[in-house]
């Protein structure tokens, strides 16, 4: 029986849609600059 490509792809896309914004917030929380475009120590 052939496995469907769309079900795992939709699952990974959903996980990326949910967790990628959280990951971006964690990464930018370590930035001490006032705005996210300019990185500071």
Short mmCIF file of the C-alpha atoms (twelve columns), coordinates in Angstrom:
data_MODEL
# 
_entry.id   MODEL 
# 
loop_
_atom_site.group_PDB 
_atom_site.id 
_atom_site.type_symbol 
_atom_site.label_atom_id 
_atom_site.label_alt_id 
_atom_site.label_comp_id 
_atom_site.label_asym_id 
_atom_site.label_seq_id 
_atom_site.Cartn_x 
_atom_site.Cartn_y 
_atom_site.Cartn_z 
_atom_site.pdbx_PDB_model_num 
ATOM 1  C CA . UNK A 1  0.000  0.000  0.000  1 
ATOM 2  C CA . UNK A 2  1.373  3.381  -1.026 1 
ATOM 3  C CA . UNK A 3  1.706  5.967  1.724  1 
ATOM 4  C CA . UNK A 4  0.317  9.414  1.158  1 
ATOM 5  C CA . UNK A 5  2.782  12.268 0.820  1 
ATOM 6  C CA . UNK A 6  0.342  14.965 1.895  1 
ATOM 7  C CA . UNK A 7  -0.434 13.827 5.429  1 
ATOM 8  C CA . UNK A 8  3.160  13.960 6.775  1 
ATOM 9  C CA . UNK A 9  3.841  17.137 4.801  1 
ATOM 10 C CA . UNK A 10 0.753  18.808 6.259  1 
ATOM 11 C CA . UNK A 11 1.761  17.656 9.738  1 
ATOM 12 C CA . UNK A 12 5.259  19.111 9.449  1 
ATOM 13 C CA . UNK A 13 3.893  22.326 7.943  1 
ATOM 14 C CA . UNK A 14 1.467  22.669 10.855 1 
ATOM 15 C CA . UNK A 15 4.218  22.109 13.409 1 
ATOM 16 C CA . UNK A 16 6.444  24.653 11.668 1 
ATOM 17 C CA . UNK A 17 3.569  27.151 11.558 1 
ATOM 18 C CA . UNK A 18 2.982  26.750 15.297 1 
ATOM 19 C CA . UNK A 19 6.536  26.535 16.615 1 
ATOM 20 C CA . UNK A 20 8.526  28.759 14.250 1 
ATOM 21 C CA . UNK A 21 7.094  32.021 15.652 1 
ATOM 22 C CA . UNK A 22 7.927  30.844 19.181 1 
ATOM 23 C CA . UNK A 23 11.482 30.044 18.103 1 
ATOM 24 C CA . UNK A 24 11.825 33.501 16.528 1 
ATOM 25 C CA . UNK A 25 10.619 35.126 19.758 1 
ATOM 26 C CA . UNK A 26 13.160 33.153 21.785 1 
ATOM 27 C CA . UNK A 27 15.984 34.134 19.437 1 
ATOM 28 C CA . UNK A 28 15.042 37.824 19.436 1 
ATOM 29 C CA . UNK A 29 14.567 37.894 23.214 1 
ATOM 30 C CA . UNK A 30 18.361 37.693 23.588 1 
ATOM 31 C CA . UNK A 31 18.783 40.905 21.583 1 
ATOM 32 C CA . UNK A 32 19.300 43.950 23.797 1 
ATOM 33 C CA . UNK A 33 18.768 46.467 20.991 1 
ATOM 34 C CA . UNK A 34 15.586 48.526 21.001 1 
ATOM 35 C CA . UNK A 35 14.527 47.314 17.552 1 
ATOM 36 C CA . UNK A 36 14.889 43.790 16.157 1 
ATOM 37 C CA . UNK A 37 16.619 44.866 12.975 1 
ATOM 38 C CA . UNK A 38 19.800 46.056 14.737 1 
ATOM 39 C CA . UNK A 39 21.547 43.512 16.928 1 
ATOM 40 C CA . UNK A 40 23.269 44.669 20.078 1 
ATOM 41 C CA . UNK A 41 25.076 42.936 22.919 1 
# 
